[in-house]
Amino acid sequence: MTEFEFLGELSVLISLPKPENAVTIAVSSRVLFRTEKEQKVFEQKGIEEYLRYQVEHENEPFAPGPAFPFVKALETVNNRLRELYPDSEELFDIVLVTYNHAHVGIRLINTINYHNLFIERFCMTGGSSPIGYLKAWHTNLYLSADAEKVQEALAEGIAAATMFMPEKQIEVSETQLRVAFDGDAVLFSDESERIFKAHGLDKFFEHERENENRLLDHGPLKGFLEVLGKLQKKFYAKGHRMDCPIRTYLVTARSAASSGIRALKTLRAWGLEMDEALFLAGAPKGPMLEKIRPHIYFDDQMFHVEGAVEMGAIAAHVPYGIAQKYPHKKSTNAGK
């Protein structure tokens, strides 16, 4: 038996889907686990002391990080999908991405086994950029603590976001994956946000009314919402719409009457169903996210990400669009 044949049989044995069939989620070790102490060792004492520290502590598992509940929820969805579609490879496939050298992987493997995570694919780059590997994995979403690498991934057309750890993390569902999205510059392009930044709120409302029948262009996370919707429909087809283990939310500062119709028409034209849509008309998003308790919330503005994190919600920043040049001011009433 060749090595390739052996690996193929091993993949079947442990039910790993082929990357081209799976929904691939690449997660940095720094967001899947709490590695702040190790990061300080690296920053203060350098790479050699960092590597030595990791080897000395390789039997000590890392604590869960901000992406941990999200990954556990993905595994819950996979279990339900396997029950309904035993032969299907349309599953979430999690790839652990780390800049670490290979011999540090022992501690990561020990941690994964300690927490009973099903992660068999690793990408340990020894300090090199992982972006090329992400493309080879057909990655649908990349989560990292490194904002520069997230921007690099977005530039390559890979949905990506920077995650942050809340000081107090609210409890999330163990039976349903909940994913919340901002609208502009996340699901949609930043076209409308550019109008607002350049000409103000009144011009923005006028622009949306005049263009309500013209679809918004896609944003960087549209593709991820599409694959979530595709998996949802597999549950619907088996009569599980009401107890579907995936639930999606649109949480936008757009106003419903004055600028919401264009967003909803765009989603409908794309064939995408959003389970819940909250149009907040400029109100803070944090309290709503505290009620939703998402496993992850995506927003292009750090102002909203910080507000969510302050409420204990798990949030991720999508550094895309015009808002990166014009930080949101607290007195403004139209961040989208």
Short mmCIF file of C-alpha atoms in Angstrom, two decimals:
data_model
loop_
_atom_site.label_atom_id
_atom_site.label_comp_id
_atom_site.label_asym_id
_atom_site.label_seq_id
_atom_site.Cartn_x
_atom_site.Cartn_y
_atom_site.Cartn_z
CA MET A 1 0.00 0.00 0.00
CA THR A 2 1.35 3.41 -0.95
CA GLU A 3 1.42 6.32 1.48
CA PHE A 4 -1.28 8.04 -0.56
CA GLU A 5 -3.55 4.98 -0.38
CA PHE A 6 -2.93 4.67 3.36
CA LEU A 7 -3.84 8.30 3.97
CA GLY A 8 -6.95 7.90 1.84
CA GLU A 9 -8.11 4.91 3.90
CA LEU A 10 -7.30 6.74 7.13
CA SER A 11 -9.41 9.70 5.98
CA VAL A 12 -12.37 7.39 5.37
CA LEU A 13 -11.86 5.66 8.72
CA ILE A 14 -12.06 8.90 10.70
CA SER A 15 -14.77 10.44 8.45
CA LEU A 16 -12.79 13.37 7.12
CA PRO A 17 -14.45 15.05 4.15
CA LYS A 18 -12.43 15.99 1.08
CA PRO A 19 -11.52 19.72 1.24
CA GLU A 20 -13.35 20.43 -2.03
CA ASN A 21 -16.60 19.03 -0.56
CA ALA A 22 -16.34 20.42 2.96
CA VAL A 23 -17.04 23.79 4.53
CA THR A 24 -13.49 24.49 5.66
CA ILE A 25 -12.98 26.67 8.73
CA ALA A 26 -9.35 27.61 9.39
CA VAL A 27 -8.78 28.69 12.98
CA SER A 28 -5.61 30.15 14.45
CA SER A 29 -4.33 28.47 17.61
CA ARG A 30 -4.28 31.92 19.23
CA VAL A 31 -8.07 32.27 18.98
CA LEU A 32 -9.00 28.63 19.53
CA PHE A 33 -7.00 28.62 22.78
CA ARG A 34 -5.77 31.12 25.36
CA THR A 35 -2.09 31.66 24.57
CA GLU A 36 -1.45 35.10 26.06
CA LYS A 37 1.21 33.83 28.46
CA GLU A 38 3.10 32.09 25.69
CA GLN A 39 2.82 35.14 23.47
CA LYS A 40 4.43 37.27 26.18
CA VAL A 41 7.32 34.80 26.42
CA PHE A 42 7.82 35.11 22.67
CA GLU A 43 7.65 38.92 22.68
CA GLN A 44 9.87 39.40 25.72
CA LYS A 45 12.40 36.56 25.41
CA GLY A 46 12.45 35.62 21.73
CA ILE A 47 11.79 32.57 19.62
CA GLU A 48 14.26 30.12 21.19
CA GLU A 49 13.02 30.66 24.75
CA TYR A 50 9.45 30.49 23.46
CA LEU A 51 10.05 27.12 21.82
CA ARG A 52 11.77 25.81 24.94
CA TYR A 53 8.85 26.99 27.09
CA GLN A 54 6.30 25.24 24.86
CA VAL A 55 8.18 21.94 25.00
CA GLU A 56 8.56 22.15 28.77
CA HIS A 57 4.81 22.70 29.16
CA GLU A 58 3.57 20.41 26.39
CA ASN A 59 1.53 18.29 28.80
CA GLU A 60 -0.35 21.34 30.10
CA PRO A 61 -3.45 21.96 27.96
CA PHE A 62 -4.33 25.47 26.85
CA ALA A 63 -7.56 27.00 28.13
CA PRO A 64 -10.37 27.65 25.61
CA GLY A 65 -10.14 30.86 23.58
CA PRO A 66 -12.83 32.98 21.86
CA ALA A 67 -13.21 30.60 18.89
CA PHE A 68 -13.60 27.52 21.09
CA PRO A 69 -17.44 27.67 21.51
CA PHE A 70 -17.79 28.31 17.76
CA VAL A 71 -15.72 25.22 16.92
CA LYS A 72 -17.67 23.08 19.40
CA ALA A 73 -20.91 24.28 17.78
CA LEU A 74 -19.57 23.31 14.34
CA GLU A 75 -18.95 19.81 15.66
CA THR A 76 -22.51 19.67 17.01
CA VAL A 77 -23.86 20.54 13.54
CA ASN A 78 -21.62 17.86 12.00
CA ASN A 79 -23.02 15.23 14.36
CA ARG A 80 -26.57 16.12 13.33
CA LEU A 81 -25.63 16.08 9.63
CA ARG A 82 -24.01 12.64 9.96
CA GLU A 83 -27.20 11.31 11.56
CA LEU A 84 -29.31 12.55 8.65
CA TYR A 85 -26.81 12.08 5.79
CA PRO A 86 -24.37 9.31 6.77
CA ASP A 87 -22.58 9.31 3.40
CA SER A 88 -22.42 13.04 2.79
CA GLU A 89 -19.15 14.99 2.87
CA GLU A 90 -20.90 18.34 3.16
CA LEU A 91 -19.62 18.91 6.68
CA PHE A 92 -17.62 21.51 8.55
CA ASP A 93 -13.92 20.67 8.38
CA ILE A 94 -11.74 22.48 10.90
CA VAL A 95 -8.10 23.23 10.13
CA LEU A 96 -5.87 24.44 12.96
CA VAL A 97 -3.49 27.10 11.67
CA THR A 98 -0.43 28.15 13.64
CA TYR A 99 2.83 29.98 12.94
CA ASN A 100 4.52 27.56 15.34
CA HIS A 101 7.24 25.13 14.37
CA ALA A 102 6.19 21.51 14.07
CA HIS A 103 7.56 20.25 17.37
CA VAL A 104 5.30 22.68 19.25
CA GLY A 105 2.41 20.74 17.74
CA ILE A 106 2.62 18.14 20.50
CA ARG A 107 1.15 20.59 23.01
CA LEU A 108 -1.60 21.53 20.57
CA ILE A 109 -2.48 17.88 19.94
CA ASN A 110 -2.52 17.20 23.68
CA THR A 111 -4.84 20.18 24.16
CA ILE A 112 -7.19 19.09 21.39
CA ASN A 113 -7.43 15.61 22.87
CA TYR A 114 -7.95 17.02 26.37
CA HIS A 115 -10.91 19.11 25.19
CA ASN A 116 -12.33 16.29 23.01
CA LEU A 117 -12.14 18.33 19.81
CA PHE A 118 -12.27 16.64 16.42
CA ILE A 119 -9.47 18.41 14.57
CA GLU A 120 -7.24 16.26 12.39
CA ARG A 121 -5.93 18.83 9.91
CA PHE A 122 -3.04 21.03 11.05
CA CYS A 123 -1.12 23.75 9.26
CA MET A 124 2.07 24.62 11.19
CA THR A 125 4.01 27.14 9.12
CA GLY A 126 7.12 27.81 11.24
CA GLY A 127 6.63 31.57 11.04
CA SER A 128 5.63 31.75 7.36
CA SER A 129 2.37 33.17 6.09
CA PRO A 130 -0.45 30.58 5.96
CA ILE A 131 -2.45 32.32 3.22
CA GLY A 132 -1.25 30.10 0.38
CA TYR A 133 -2.22 27.02 2.36
CA LEU A 134 -5.65 28.49 3.09
CA LYS A 135 -6.32 28.71 -0.64
CA ALA A 136 -5.20 25.11 -1.10
CA TRP A 137 -7.61 23.99 1.63
CA HIS A 138 -10.51 25.76 -0.19
CA THR A 139 -11.01 27.74 3.02
CA ASN A 140 -14.49 29.21 3.55
CA LEU A 141 -13.59 31.18 6.70
CA TYR A 142 -10.33 32.09 8.44
CA LEU A 143 -10.32 33.28 12.06
CA SER A 144 -7.16 34.72 13.56
CA ALA A 145 -5.77 37.10 16.19
CA ASP A 146 -3.42 38.60 13.59
CA ALA A 147 -5.13 41.54 11.88
CA GLU A 148 -2.47 41.77 9.16
CA LYS A 149 -2.94 38.13 8.15
CA VAL A 150 -6.70 38.62 8.15
CA GLN A 151 -6.32 41.56 5.77
CA GLU A 152 -4.01 39.46 3.60
CA ALA A 153 -6.62 36.71 3.45
CA LEU A 154 -9.38 39.16 2.55
CA ALA A 155 -7.22 40.55 -0.25
CA GLU A 156 -7.01 37.00 -1.63
CA GLY A 157 -10.78 36.63 -1.58
CA ILE A 158 -10.92 34.48 1.57
CA ALA A 159 -13.59 35.35 4.15
CA ALA A 160 -11.66 36.28 7.29
CA ALA A 161 -11.98 38.11 10.60
CA THR A 162 -9.94 39.04 13.66
CA MET A 163 -11.31 37.61 16.91
CA PHE A 164 -11.25 39.14 20.38
CA MET A 165 -11.60 37.58 23.83
CA PRO A 166 -14.34 39.04 26.06
CA GLU A 167 -13.34 39.55 29.70
CA LYS A 168 -16.70 38.08 30.69
CA GLN A 169 -18.06 35.62 28.16
CA ILE A 170 -21.79 34.93 28.09
CA GLU A 171 -22.96 31.34 27.82
CA VAL A 172 -23.89 30.17 24.34
CA SER A 173 -26.10 27.36 23.08
CA GLU A 174 -24.65 23.85 23.05
CA THR A 175 -27.25 22.57 20.57
CA GLN A 176 -27.52 25.36 17.97
CA LEU A 177 -24.84 27.24 16.03
CA ARG A 178 -25.72 30.96 16.05
CA VAL A 179 -23.93 33.27 13.62
CA ALA A 180 -24.67 37.01 13.43
CA PHE A 181 -23.61 39.35 10.64
CA ASP A 182 -23.46 43.07 10.13
CA GLY A 183 -24.69 44.16 6.71
CA ASP A 184 -22.61 46.79 4.94
CA ALA A 185 -18.95 45.88 4.29
CA VAL A 186 -19.59 42.39 5.73
CA LEU A 187 -22.38 40.66 3.77
CA PHE A 188 -22.70 43.54 1.33
CA SER A 189 -20.13 45.82 -0.26
CA ASP A 190 -19.25 49.16 1.33
CA GLU A 191 -20.98 51.13 -1.46
CA SER A 192 -23.66 52.62 0.81
CA GLU A 193 -21.24 53.25 3.63
CA ARG A 194 -19.07 55.27 1.26
CA ILE A 195 -22.05 57.50 0.50
CA PHE A 196 -22.65 58.01 4.21
CA LYS A 197 -18.99 58.78 4.99
CA ALA A 198 -18.68 61.23 2.09
CA HIS A 199 -22.05 62.99 2.16
CA GLY A 200 -23.78 62.33 5.48
CA LEU A 201 -26.90 60.60 6.71
CA ASP A 202 -29.53 62.42 4.63
CA LYS A 203 -27.69 61.69 1.39
CA PHE A 204 -27.31 58.07 2.46
CA PHE A 205 -31.08 57.71 2.98
CA GLU A 206 -31.74 59.39 -0.37
CA HIS A 207 -29.27 57.08 -2.10
CA GLU A 208 -30.90 53.99 -0.62
CA ARG A 209 -34.40 55.07 -1.60
CA GLU A 210 -33.31 55.81 -5.16
CA ASN A 211 -31.52 52.47 -5.46
CA GLU A 212 -33.81 50.18 -3.46
CA ASN A 213 -34.43 47.98 -6.51
CA ARG A 214 -30.75 47.76 -7.44
CA LEU A 215 -28.98 44.94 -5.64
CA LEU A 216 -26.06 45.64 -3.36
CA ASP A 217 -22.80 44.05 -4.43
CA HIS A 218 -21.44 41.21 -2.30
CA GLY A 219 -19.17 41.71 0.68
CA PRO A 220 -16.41 39.47 2.07
CA LEU A 221 -18.68 37.26 4.24
CA LYS A 222 -21.44 36.61 1.70
CA GLY A 223 -19.88 33.29 0.70
CA PHE A 224 -19.82 32.06 4.30
CA LEU A 225 -23.51 32.90 4.74
CA GLU A 226 -24.19 30.99 1.51
CA VAL A 227 -22.59 27.79 2.80
CA LEU A 228 -24.47 28.13 6.10
CA GLY A 229 -27.69 28.46 4.12
CA LYS A 230 -26.83 25.42 2.04
CA LEU A 231 -26.38 23.32 5.16
CA GLN A 232 -29.58 24.71 6.68
CA LYS A 233 -31.52 23.53 3.63
CA LYS A 234 -30.24 20.00 4.18
CA PHE A 235 -31.94 20.06 7.59
CA TYR A 236 -35.09 21.62 6.12
CA ALA A 237 -35.26 18.81 3.54
CA LYS A 238 -35.49 16.30 6.38
CA GLY A 239 -38.24 18.21 8.21
CA HIS A 240 -36.00 20.02 10.68
CA ARG A 241 -36.68 23.67 9.90
CA MET A 242 -38.03 24.42 13.37
CA ASP A 243 -35.21 22.67 15.21
CA CYS A 244 -32.41 23.42 12.76
CA PRO A 245 -29.02 23.48 14.56
CA ILE A 246 -27.91 26.52 12.53
CA ARG A 247 -29.47 29.96 13.04
CA THR A 248 -28.40 33.17 11.31
CA TYR A 249 -28.94 36.81 12.22
CA LEU A 250 -28.59 40.15 10.46
CA VAL A 251 -27.74 42.84 13.03
CA THR A 252 -27.45 46.18 11.28
CA ALA A 253 -27.56 49.81 12.30
CA ARG A 254 -29.58 50.55 9.16
CA SER A 255 -33.10 51.84 9.69
CA ALA A 256 -35.83 49.47 8.55
CA ALA A 257 -38.17 51.90 6.75
CA SER A 258 -35.58 54.25 5.28
CA SER A 259 -32.78 51.88 4.24
CA GLY A 260 -33.70 48.31 5.18
CA ILE A 261 -35.66 47.31 2.10
CA ARG A 262 -32.62 47.30 -0.18
CA ALA A 263 -30.73 44.96 2.16
CA LEU A 264 -33.66 42.54 2.36
CA LYS A 265 -34.26 42.58 -1.40
CA THR A 266 -30.59 41.84 -1.99
CA LEU A 267 -30.62 38.83 0.34
CA ARG A 268 -33.80 37.54 -1.26
CA ALA A 269 -32.38 37.92 -4.77
CA TRP A 270 -29.29 35.99 -3.66
CA GLY A 271 -31.54 33.18 -2.47
CA LEU A 272 -30.36 33.59 1.12
CA GLU A 273 -32.70 33.27 4.08
CA MET A 274 -31.80 35.12 7.27
CA ASP A 275 -33.56 33.64 10.29
CA GLU A 276 -33.72 36.96 12.12
CA ALA A 277 -33.08 40.54 11.01
CA LEU A 278 -32.59 43.38 13.47
CA PHE A 279 -32.61 46.94 12.11
CA LEU A 280 -31.36 49.08 14.98
CA ALA A 281 -31.43 52.57 13.40
CA GLY A 282 -28.13 53.50 15.02
CA ALA A 283 -28.84 52.02 18.45
CA PRO A 284 -26.01 50.10 20.17
CA LYS A 285 -25.65 46.51 19.01
CA GLY A 286 -24.17 45.14 22.23
CA PRO A 287 -27.46 44.69 24.14
CA MET A 288 -29.06 42.88 21.18
CA LEU A 289 -26.05 40.58 20.83
CA GLU A 290 -26.19 39.85 24.54
CA LYS A 291 -29.71 38.51 23.97
CA ILE A 292 -28.83 36.59 20.79
CA ARG A 293 -25.75 35.00 22.37
CA PRO A 294 -24.04 34.26 19.06
CA HIS A 295 -21.09 31.93 18.75
CA ILE A 296 -19.63 34.64 16.56
CA TYR A 297 -20.67 38.09 15.34
CA PHE A 298 -18.99 39.77 12.34
CA ASP A 299 -18.72 43.55 11.97
CA ASP A 300 -16.48 45.86 9.93
CA GLN A 301 -16.35 48.58 12.60
CA MET A 302 -14.27 48.17 15.74
CA PHE A 303 -16.72 50.43 17.57
CA HIS A 304 -19.41 47.76 17.28
CA VAL A 305 -17.01 44.88 17.92
CA GLU A 306 -15.83 46.53 21.14
CA GLY A 307 -19.43 47.15 22.19
CA ALA A 308 -20.27 43.50 21.66
CA VAL A 309 -17.19 42.30 23.55
CA GLU A 310 -18.02 44.61 26.47
CA MET A 311 -21.37 42.81 26.77
CA GLY A 312 -19.63 39.43 26.80
CA ALA A 313 -20.53 38.50 23.21
CA ILE A 314 -18.02 36.78 20.94
CA ALA A 315 -17.23 39.20 18.12
CA ALA A 316 -14.87 39.36 15.16
CA HIS A 317 -13.63 42.33 13.16
CA VAL A 318 -13.75 42.24 9.36
CA PRO A 319 -11.18 44.89 8.30
CA TYR A 320 -12.81 45.70 5.00
CA GLY A 321 -14.15 48.83 3.35
CA ILE A 322 -14.20 52.57 3.86
CA ALA A 323 -14.87 52.37 7.61
CA GLN A 324 -11.24 51.35 8.16
CA LYS A 325 -10.22 54.87 7.13
CA TYR A 326 -12.88 56.65 9.18
CA PRO A 327 -13.27 55.22 12.70
CA HIS A 328 -16.81 55.38 14.02
CA LYS A 329 -17.61 58.24 16.39
CA LYS A 330 -19.88 57.63 19.34
CA SER A 331 -22.07 60.61 18.52
CA THR A 332 -22.89 59.24 15.07
CA ASN A 333 -26.26 57.60 14.50
CA ALA A 334 -25.73 55.60 11.32
CA GLY A 335 -22.82 53.18 11.54
CA LYS A 336 -23.92 50.21 9.53
#
